[in-house]
Short mmCIF file of C-alpha atoms and ligand atoms in Angstrom, two decimals:
data_model
loop_
_atom_site.label_atom_id
_atom_site.label_comp_id
_atom_site.label_asym_id
_atom_site.label_seq_id
_atom_site.Cartn_x
_atom_site.Cartn_y
_atom_site.Cartn_z
CA UNK A 217 13.26 -2.39 -10.25
CA UNK A 218 16.29 -4.79 -11.12
CA UNK A 219 14.32 -7.99 -11.78
CA UNK A 220 11.52 -6.04 -14.21
CA UNK A 221 14.73 -5.28 -16.12
CA UNK A 222 16.32 -8.55 -15.77
CA UNK A 223 13.19 -10.32 -16.59
CA UNK A 224 12.46 -8.30 -20.24
CA UNK A 225 15.67 -9.38 -21.19
CA UNK A 226 14.99 -13.09 -21.83
CA UNK A 227 13.25 -14.07 -24.88
CA UNK A 228 9.18 -15.00 -24.98
CA UNK A 229 9.05 -18.53 -24.73
CA UNK A 230 8.77 -20.45 -27.96
CA UNK A 231 5.93 -23.14 -26.06
CA UNK A 232 3.12 -21.71 -24.98
CA UNK A 233 3.37 -23.38 -21.46
CA UNK A 234 1.12 -24.09 -18.57
CA UNK A 235 1.45 -21.18 -16.31
CA UNK A 236 0.33 -22.26 -12.53
CA UNK A 237 -0.21 -19.47 -10.29
CA UNK A 238 0.49 -20.08 -7.45
CA UNK A 239 -0.31 -15.43 -6.39
CA UNK A 240 -3.64 -15.26 -4.80
CA UNK A 241 -2.38 -13.14 -2.77
CA UNK A 242 -1.29 -10.29 -4.47
CA UNK A 243 -4.89 -11.18 -6.87
CA UNK A 244 -7.23 -13.59 -8.24
CA UNK A 245 -8.69 -14.47 -11.85
CA UNK A 246 -12.06 -12.53 -12.47
CA UNK A 247 -14.86 -15.44 -11.08
CA UNK A 248 -16.72 -16.52 -15.27
CA UNK A 249 -19.73 -16.34 -12.51
CA UNK A 250 -18.59 -12.91 -11.51
CA UNK A 251 -18.23 -11.88 -15.93
CA UNK A 252 -21.46 -12.98 -16.00
CA UNK A 253 -22.96 -11.10 -13.82
CA UNK A 254 -20.70 -7.70 -14.02
CA UNK A 255 -21.72 -8.10 -17.83
CA UNK A 256 -24.82 -6.13 -19.06
CA UNK A 257 -23.78 -3.98 -16.68
CA UNK A 258 -20.92 -2.21 -18.90
CA UNK A 259 -23.50 -2.49 -21.96
CA UNK A 260 -27.38 -2.35 -21.70
CA UNK A 261 -27.85 -1.55 -18.28
CA UNK A 262 -25.43 1.40 -18.11
CA UNK A 263 -27.60 3.94 -15.62
CA UNK A 264 -26.24 6.42 -13.09
CA UNK A 265 -27.88 4.32 -10.33
CA UNK A 266 -28.65 8.04 -8.64
CA UNK A 267 -30.79 9.04 -11.79
CA UNK A 268 -34.26 8.33 -11.35
CA UNK A 269 -35.73 7.00 -14.18
CA UNK A 270 -35.84 3.55 -15.35
CA UNK A 271 -31.51 3.06 -16.85
CA UNK A 272 -31.39 4.75 -13.14
CA UNK A 273 -34.32 2.78 -11.51
CA UNK A 274 -32.11 -0.90 -12.89
CA UNK A 275 -29.15 0.67 -11.73
CA UNK A 276 -30.08 0.92 -7.97
CA UNK A 277 -31.06 -2.25 -7.82
CA UNK A 278 -28.74 -3.91 -8.33
CA UNK A 279 -26.58 -1.45 -6.70
CA UNK A 280 -28.58 -2.26 -3.83
CA UNK A 281 -29.03 -6.00 -3.59
CA UNK A 282 -24.86 -6.04 -3.97
CA UNK A 283 -25.32 -4.16 -0.85
CA UNK A 284 -27.25 -7.22 0.47
CA UNK A 285 -25.29 -9.65 -0.69
CA UNK A 286 -21.69 -8.35 0.64
CA UNK A 287 -23.09 -7.88 4.12
CA UNK A 288 -23.92 -10.67 4.11
CA UNK A 289 -20.81 -12.13 3.26
CA UNK A 290 -19.81 -10.51 6.80
CA UNK A 291 -22.68 -10.50 9.04
CA UNK A 292 -24.22 -6.95 8.45
CA UNK A 293 -27.24 -4.72 8.19
CA UNK A 294 -26.85 -3.30 4.31
CA UNK A 295 -27.17 -0.23 5.56
CA UNK A 296 -24.32 -0.29 7.28
CA UNK A 297 -22.05 -1.07 3.76
CA UNK A 298 -19.96 0.93 2.38
CA UNK A 299 -18.78 0.89 -1.02
CA UNK A 300 -15.24 1.26 -2.18
CA UNK A 301 -12.56 1.71 -4.59
CA UNK A 302 -11.22 -1.16 -3.31
CA UNK A 303 -8.95 -2.14 -0.28
CA UNK A 304 -6.81 0.52 0.43
CA UNK A 305 -9.79 3.67 0.22
CA UNK A 306 -11.68 0.58 2.79
CA UNK A 307 -8.02 0.96 4.98
CA UNK A 308 -8.32 4.86 4.44
CA UNK A 309 -11.66 5.93 5.18
CA UNK A 310 -11.50 3.77 8.37
CA UNK A 311 -9.02 5.03 9.78
CA UNK A 312 -9.00 8.83 8.29
CA UNK A 313 -12.78 8.68 8.46
CA UNK A 314 -13.28 8.01 12.57
CA UNK A 315 -9.49 9.55 13.55
CA UNK A 316 -10.74 13.03 11.63
CA UNK A 317 -14.25 12.15 13.25
CA UNK A 318 -13.23 12.66 16.73
CA UNK A 319 -13.01 16.84 18.40
CA UNK A 320 -10.74 14.86 21.46
CA UNK A 321 -7.94 17.75 20.61
CA UNK A 322 -5.54 14.44 21.63
CA UNK A 323 -5.61 11.45 20.33
CA UNK A 324 -3.55 8.37 19.44
CA UNK A 325 -3.58 4.85 17.71
CA UNK A 326 -3.26 1.77 17.74
CA UNK A 327 -2.09 -0.61 15.17
CA UNK A 328 0.14 -3.03 14.23
CA UNK A 329 3.74 -3.42 12.66
CA UNK A 330 2.28 -5.89 9.75
CA UNK A 331 -0.35 -4.33 8.91
CA UNK A 332 -0.61 -3.65 4.98
CA UNK A 333 0.94 -0.33 3.75
CA UNK A 334 -2.57 0.65 3.08
CA UNK A 335 -2.90 1.08 6.92
CA UNK A 336 0.42 2.09 8.12
CA UNK A 337 0.80 5.09 5.50
CA UNK A 338 -2.88 5.94 6.45
CA UNK A 339 -1.47 6.41 10.00
CA UNK A 340 1.63 7.87 9.50
CA UNK A 341 -0.05 10.34 7.39
CA UNK A 342 -2.04 10.72 10.82
CA UNK A 343 1.75 11.71 12.39
CA UNK A 344 1.36 14.51 10.23
CA UNK A 345 -1.32 15.51 11.47
CA UNK A 346 -0.37 15.43 15.29
CA UNK A 347 -2.28 12.07 16.39
CA UNK A 348 -0.01 9.74 17.64
CA UNK A 349 0.17 6.14 16.43
CA UNK A 350 1.33 2.93 18.30
CA UNK A 351 2.74 -0.06 15.61
CA UNK A 352 2.63 -3.07 18.49
CA UNK A 353 4.99 -5.50 17.80
CA UNK A 354 4.18 -9.17 16.75
CA UNK A 355 5.52 -12.84 18.24
CA UNK A 356 7.79 -14.44 16.36
CA UNK A 357 4.98 -16.56 14.43
CA UNK A 358 3.23 -13.39 13.27
CA UNK A 359 0.90 -12.34 15.86
CA UNK A 360 -0.62 -9.59 17.65
CA UNK A 361 -0.17 -9.75 21.57
CA UNK A 362 -4.24 -8.74 22.13
CA UNK A 363 -2.73 -7.95 26.71
CA UNK A 364 -0.59 -5.71 24.49
CA UNK A 365 -3.17 -3.75 22.52
CA UNK A 366 -4.33 -3.41 26.58
CA UNK A 367 -1.87 -2.33 27.43
CA UNK A 368 -1.06 0.16 24.64
CA UNK A 369 -4.28 1.74 25.60
CA UNK A 370 -4.11 5.39 26.56
CA UNK A 371 -6.91 7.71 27.89
CA UNK A 372 -7.31 9.37 24.42
CA UNK A 373 -6.99 5.92 21.95
CA UNK A 374 -10.00 6.89 19.17
CA UNK A 375 -9.18 3.38 17.49
CA UNK A 376 -7.44 0.22 17.39
CA UNK A 377 -6.80 -1.12 13.74
CA UNK A 378 -5.42 -4.90 13.80
CA UNK A 379 -5.92 -7.22 10.44
CA UNK A 380 -7.68 -10.92 10.73
CA UNK A 381 -5.72 -12.13 8.37
CA UNK A 382 -2.15 -11.03 7.47
CA UNK A 383 -1.56 -11.18 3.67
CA UNK A 384 2.12 -11.23 3.14
CA UNK A 385 1.65 -14.95 6.28
CA UNK A 386 -1.83 -15.68 6.16
CA UNK A 387 -1.14 -15.78 10.49
CA UNK A 388 -4.62 -14.79 11.83
CA UNK A 389 -4.95 -12.20 14.70
CA UNK A 390 -6.92 -12.88 17.96
CA UNK A 391 -9.31 -9.96 16.77
CA UNK A 392 -12.84 -11.53 18.66
CA UNK A 393 -9.82 -11.00 22.19
CA UNK A 394 -9.15 -7.31 20.65
CA UNK A 395 -12.88 -6.57 19.78
CA UNK A 396 -13.82 -7.19 23.37
CA UNK A 397 -10.95 -5.34 24.67
CA UNK A 398 -11.60 -2.02 22.23
CA UNK A 399 -15.10 -2.59 23.44
CA UNK A 400 -14.83 -2.13 26.81
CA UNK A 401 -11.68 0.50 26.44
CA UNK A 402 -14.86 1.33 23.96
CA UNK A 403 -12.79 2.89 21.49
CA UNK A 404 -13.33 1.91 17.83
CA UNK A 405 -11.94 -1.03 16.37
CA UNK A 406 -10.89 -1.27 12.79
CA UNK A 407 -10.01 -4.43 11.05
CA UNK A 408 -8.93 -5.09 7.42
CA UNK A 409 -10.27 -8.20 6.64
CA UNK A 410 -9.47 -8.25 2.73
CA UNK A 411 -7.05 -11.63 3.06
CA UNK A 412 -9.76 -13.17 5.53
CA UNK A 413 -12.84 -13.47 3.33
CA UNK A 414 -13.83 -16.33 1.55
CA UNK A 415 -11.14 -18.82 3.44
CA UNK A 416 -13.10 -17.45 6.88
CA UNK A 417 -16.42 -17.11 7.95
CA UNK A 418 -17.41 -13.98 8.38
CA UNK A 419 -19.26 -12.01 10.71
CA UNK A 420 -18.48 -8.32 12.51
CA UNK A 421 -20.52 -8.52 15.36
CA UNK A 422 -18.49 -11.94 16.29
CA UNK A 423 -15.62 -10.58 15.53
CA UNK A 424 -16.49 -7.49 17.62
CA UNK A 425 -15.14 -5.15 14.18
CA UNK A 426 -16.67 -2.04 14.02
CA UNK A 427 -15.05 -2.03 10.91
CA UNK A 428 -13.90 -4.04 8.21
CA UNK A 429 -12.23 -3.56 4.46
CA UNK A 430 -12.74 -6.25 1.66
CA UNK A 431 -11.77 -5.57 -1.57
CA UNK A 432 -12.83 -7.37 -4.72
CA UNK A 433 -9.53 -7.93 -6.58
CA UNK A 434 -8.42 -10.28 -3.85
CA UNK A 435 -12.04 -12.27 -3.85
CA UNK A 436 -12.17 -12.98 -7.44
CA UNK A 437 -14.01 -10.04 -8.26
CA UNK A 438 -12.16 -7.10 -10.46
CA UNK A 439 -9.55 -4.64 -8.99
CA UNK A 440 -10.82 -1.03 -7.77
CA UNK A 441 -13.56 -2.38 -5.82
CA UNK A 442 -14.35 -2.79 -2.27
CA UNK A 443 -16.22 -1.88 0.22
CA UNK A 444 -16.00 -1.24 3.66
CA UNK A 445 -18.81 -2.39 6.42
CA UNK A 446 -19.13 0.68 8.78
CA UNK A 447 -20.92 -0.78 12.49
CA UNK A 448 -24.36 2.00 12.55
CA UNK A 449 -24.06 4.39 15.33
CA UNK A 450 -19.84 4.08 14.40
CA UNK A 451 -18.80 8.18 13.56
CA UNK A 452 -16.81 8.57 10.35
CA UNK A 453 -16.68 11.31 8.86
CA UNK A 454 -15.92 11.46 4.95
CA UNK A 455 -11.89 11.12 3.09
CA UNK A 456 -12.82 12.58 -0.27
CA UNK A 457 -15.57 15.21 -0.62
CA UNK A 458 -18.64 15.02 -3.73
CA UNK A 459 -21.83 14.07 -3.60
CA UNK A 460 -24.49 12.64 -1.24
CA UNK A 461 -23.57 8.21 -2.63
CA UNK A 462 -22.91 6.17 0.16
CA UNK A 463 -25.34 7.83 2.52
CA UNK A 464 -22.48 10.73 2.23
CA UNK A 465 -20.35 8.50 4.16
CA UNK A 466 -17.98 7.97 0.12
CA UNK A 467 -18.96 10.53 -2.69
CA UNK A 468 -18.77 9.68 -6.22
CA UNK A 469 -20.37 8.35 -8.78
CA UNK A 470 -21.41 4.45 -7.97
CA UNK A 471 -18.87 1.82 -10.12
CA UNK A 472 -21.97 -0.16 -10.64
CA UNK A 473 -20.28 -2.63 -12.87
CA UNK A 474 -17.56 -3.26 -10.22
CA UNK A 475 -20.18 -3.35 -6.90
CA UNK A 476 -22.16 -6.15 -9.05
CA UNK A 477 -18.94 -8.43 -9.56
CA UNK A 478 -17.96 -7.87 -6.04
CA UNK A 479 -21.32 -9.35 -4.90
CA UNK A 480 -21.95 -12.06 -6.74
CA UNK A 481 -18.38 -12.89 -5.61
CA UNK A 482 -19.65 -12.26 -2.40
CA UNK A 483 -22.36 -14.94 -2.40
CA UNK A 484 -20.02 -17.31 -4.57
CA UNK A 485 -17.08 -17.27 -1.22
CA UNK A 486 -20.54 -17.63 1.27
CA UNK A 487 -21.31 -20.52 -0.97
CA UNK A 488 -18.03 -22.33 -1.60
CA UNK A 489 -17.52 -21.32 2.47
CA UNK A 490 -18.10 -25.15 2.95
CA UNK A 491 -16.00 -26.96 1.20
CA UNK A 492 -13.34 -24.67 -0.93
CA UNK A 493 -10.88 -23.35 2.22
CA UNK A 494 -10.33 -27.12 3.33
CA UNK A 495 -9.58 -28.24 -0.19
CA UNK A 496 -6.68 -25.34 -0.06
CA UNK A 497 -5.70 -26.42 2.52
CA UNK A 498 -5.32 -29.76 1.76
CA UNK A 499 -3.45 -28.51 -1.05
CA UNK A 500 -1.29 -25.88 1.10
CA UNK A 501 -0.34 -28.45 4.13
CA UNK A 502 0.74 -30.99 0.99
CA UNK A 503 2.88 -28.27 -0.27
CA UNK A 504 4.37 -27.56 2.71
CA UNK A 505 5.16 -31.00 4.14
CA UNK A 506 7.03 -32.30 0.99
CA UNK A 507 8.65 -28.94 0.15
CA UNK A 508 10.32 -29.93 3.45
CA UNK A 509 11.10 -33.00 3.14
CA UNK A 510 12.99 -31.88 -0.26
CA UNK A 511 14.84 -28.88 -0.07
CA UNK A 512 17.09 -28.32 3.01
CA UNK A 513 17.66 -25.24 4.77
CA UNK A 514 14.02 -24.22 4.60
CA UNK A 515 11.86 -22.49 6.47
CA UNK A 516 7.85 -21.88 6.66
CA UNK A 517 7.32 -18.89 8.26
CA UNK A 518 4.07 -18.33 10.60
CA UNK A 519 4.32 -22.31 10.92
CA UNK A 520 3.23 -21.95 14.38
CA UNK A 521 0.33 -19.70 14.15
CA UNK A 522 -3.28 -20.37 12.76
CA UNK A 523 -2.92 -19.36 9.25
CA UNK A 524 -5.75 -18.99 6.28
CA UNK A 525 -5.21 -22.20 4.09
CA UNK A 526 -4.63 -20.15 1.49
CA UNK A 527 -0.46 -18.79 2.04
CA UNK A 528 2.59 -20.28 2.77
CA UNK A 529 5.44 -18.11 3.37
CA UNK A 530 8.86 -20.46 3.08
CA UNK A 531 12.59 -18.88 3.58
CA UNK A 532 15.57 -20.66 0.98
CA UNK A 533 18.59 -20.03 3.08
CA UNK A 534 21.52 -18.38 1.03
CA UNK A 535 18.89 -17.23 -2.20
CA UNK A 536 17.77 -13.75 -2.79
CA UNK A 537 13.95 -14.02 -3.03
CA UNK A 538 13.89 -12.37 -6.10
CA UNK A 539 15.85 -14.37 -8.56
CA UNK A 540 13.94 -17.35 -7.17
CA UNK A 541 10.17 -15.18 -8.69
CA UNK A 542 11.80 -15.32 -12.45
CA UNK A 543 13.74 -18.62 -11.75
CA UNK A 544 10.48 -20.16 -10.99
CA UNK A 545 8.10 -17.62 -13.64
CA UNK A 546 11.12 -19.28 -16.09
CA UNK A 547 9.29 -22.91 -15.72
CA UNK A 548 5.58 -21.44 -15.24
CA UNK A 549 5.22 -21.41 -11.62
CA UNK A 550 4.14 -17.43 -10.49
CA UNK A 551 3.98 -16.65 -6.90
CA UNK A 552 5.92 -13.76 -5.44
CA UNK A 553 8.75 -12.86 -2.76
CA UNK A 554 7.18 -10.72 1.08
CA UNK A 555 9.49 -7.95 -0.47
CA UNK A 556 8.91 -4.74 -1.44
CA UNK A 557 11.33 -2.74 -3.72
CA UNK A 558 11.05 0.86 -3.41
CA UNK A 559 13.13 3.60 -4.89
CA UNK A 560 15.87 0.96 -7.04
CA UNK A 561 16.46 -0.77 -3.27
CA UNK A 562 15.28 -4.07 -2.55
CA UNK A 563 13.96 -3.17 0.81
CA UNK A 564 13.54 -6.37 3.05
CA UNK A 565 9.20 -6.90 4.37
CA UNK A 566 8.59 -4.73 7.18
CA UNK A 567 6.19 -7.95 8.17
CA UNK A 568 9.38 -10.63 7.57
CA UNK A 569 11.65 -8.30 9.95
CA UNK A 570 8.59 -7.35 12.64
CA UNK A 571 8.64 -11.12 13.66
CA UNK A 572 12.33 -11.45 13.69
CA UNK A 573 13.96 -12.63 10.27
CA UNK A 574 17.28 -11.15 9.77
CA UNK A 575 17.44 -8.76 5.97
CA UNK A 576 18.93 -11.48 4.27
CA UNK A 577 16.48 -14.44 5.35
CA UNK A 578 13.51 -11.83 4.86
CA UNK A 579 15.15 -11.48 1.50
CA UNK A 580 15.46 -15.27 0.60
CA UNK A 581 11.38 -15.76 1.46
CA UNK A 582 9.02 -16.25 -1.25
CA UNK A 583 4.83 -15.96 -0.57
CA UNK A 584 2.59 -19.21 -2.70
CA UNK A 585 -0.96 -18.41 -2.44
CA UNK A 586 -2.90 -21.10 -3.55
CA UNK A 587 -6.41 -20.32 -5.32
CA UNK A 588 -9.71 -21.83 -7.00
CA UNK A 589 -8.00 -23.06 -10.12
CA UNK A 590 -5.12 -24.71 -8.07
CA UNK A 591 -5.01 -28.67 -8.40
CA UNK A 592 -3.02 -31.59 -6.68
CA UNK A 593 -0.67 -31.64 -9.24
CA UNK A 594 -0.70 -27.67 -9.51
CA UNK A 595 1.44 -28.03 -6.02
CA UNK A 596 3.02 -31.36 -7.43
CA UNK A 597 4.73 -28.94 -10.54
CA UNK A 598 5.55 -26.55 -8.54
CA UNK A 599 7.86 -28.93 -5.58
CA UNK A 600 9.89 -29.86 -8.81
CA UNK A 601 10.46 -26.59 -9.84
CA UNK A 602 10.96 -25.10 -6.73
CA UNK A 603 13.48 -28.36 -6.14
CA UNK A 604 15.36 -28.01 -9.22
CA UNK A 605 14.97 -23.98 -9.19
CA UNK A 606 16.60 -23.57 -5.45
CA UNK A 607 19.54 -26.59 -6.53
CA UNK A 608 20.91 -24.50 -9.53
CA UNK A 609 20.49 -20.87 -7.39
CA UNK A 610 22.53 -22.27 -4.39
CA UNK A 611 24.90 -24.39 -6.94
CA UNK A 612 25.93 -20.89 -7.82
CA UNK A 613 25.40 -18.61 -4.71
CA UNK A 614 28.50 -17.30 -2.76
CA UNK A 615 26.94 -17.25 0.69
CA UNK A 616 25.58 -21.22 0.30
CA UNK A 617 27.58 -24.24 2.10
CA UNK A 618 27.07 -26.48 -0.44
CA UNK A 619 29.04 -24.26 -3.01
CA UNK A 620 32.93 -24.89 -3.54
CA UNK A 621 33.27 -21.23 -4.31
CA UNK A 622 31.21 -20.24 -0.93
CA UNK A 623 32.78 -17.83 0.69
CA UNK A 624 31.76 -18.17 5.28
CA UNK A 625 29.51 -16.51 6.70
CA UNK A 626 28.41 -15.27 10.02
CA UNK A 627 24.83 -17.08 10.31
C1 LIG B 109 -4.63 -5.66 -1.40
C2 LIG B 109 -4.72 -5.69 -0.54
C3 LIG B 109 -4.72 -4.09 0.61
C4 LIG B 109 -5.55 -3.98 -0.72
O1 LIG B 109 -6.05 -4.24 -1.15
P1 LIG B 109 -6.09 -3.20 -3.15
O2 LIG B 109 -7.95 -3.84 -3.56
O3 LIG B 109 -5.03 -3.47 -3.72
O4 LIG B 109 -6.63 -1.37 -3.14
C5 LIG B 109 -4.98 -4.38 1.77
N1 LIG B 109 -5.31 -5.58 3.29
C6 LIG B 109 -4.67 -5.72 2.21
C7 LIG B 109 -4.49 -6.90 3.41
C8 LIG B 109 -4.66 -6.83 1.62
O5 LIG B 109 -4.01 -8.01 1.08
#
């Protein structure tokens, strides 16, 4: 990818800088309390949770305690929680596991165009197995219409998968309504709640979800651990093969330190739910208000929908998003583009094109995602950096109207 080469070629900062991290939807730092909880399981308590001796028993007890904490976060019973290697595996296990468990000759899956690639690419892989998949469009504000789900149902629909909060826009999907439609139709319903955990109160019964994915590293636990809620009675076959771990749903020696960390992170998330999302919403609202008043030709993507507090996705017209990310990073502010890079070409984000942005506006969009450590001072410093970086990039942009060297554009 072009941008990586550019970053490498730049000289190192001579002075240490206070860096502001605004990319919590990509990953979060591990909470110190989570580190403290998991550390003993990397050193003294190293037993295999399947061993019958005391080392194993200690590990087993810790895994089961973590399972209770994760279950409590989503309103489930501990036996309904399957630990995985992360959100991607949880999504894959839910989708492939439920669809392959069905013996029907014809199978159909309904999902949306704004899902994470862990869902979209799992569905695409099912298409190669002969499964029919409907990828529903979304509104210009990034929300799936429940009526379109109902209209897409077929007699052979076996699964609906719609995320709870979108990772690029933060938009909250009408999951409760979709859950009702799924229940009425007798179709299994999966929701990817990776970006909702810790930001919204989660209750799988209220949501009507039969399956629900979580990821540790979006929740102040480490990378490489996650969980899938599987409602008791939901038919699911494993997607990998080995021992009898996780009640025959997911084989492999348990990642005890990771699982302990996820359990502790789930407890902290639950305890912080009463205050932290509201605090972060205040920061995000201040950021957007100030940004729109100080920077012209900017719009907040998905602003017309309910959104989780942490996420702000902004299109800065006439700017190439990757350049703005790099310019901001040099000023000590880390955020990201909505765009994913594939085989050298910068493809515009599938989420932003799904809400109707032109490829150019999609490439001009940046995602800012706030978290626990962020303060009002961070927001103000980020705004300063943003204002000057946008001004500079527009001065040199060949398509910006205020640039004397600019060329007329079709937009
Ligand atoms: C990050 C993310 C995932 C993938 O989780 P990993 O633990 O990184 O595999 C899945 N879905 C959403 C919405 C995400 O944001």
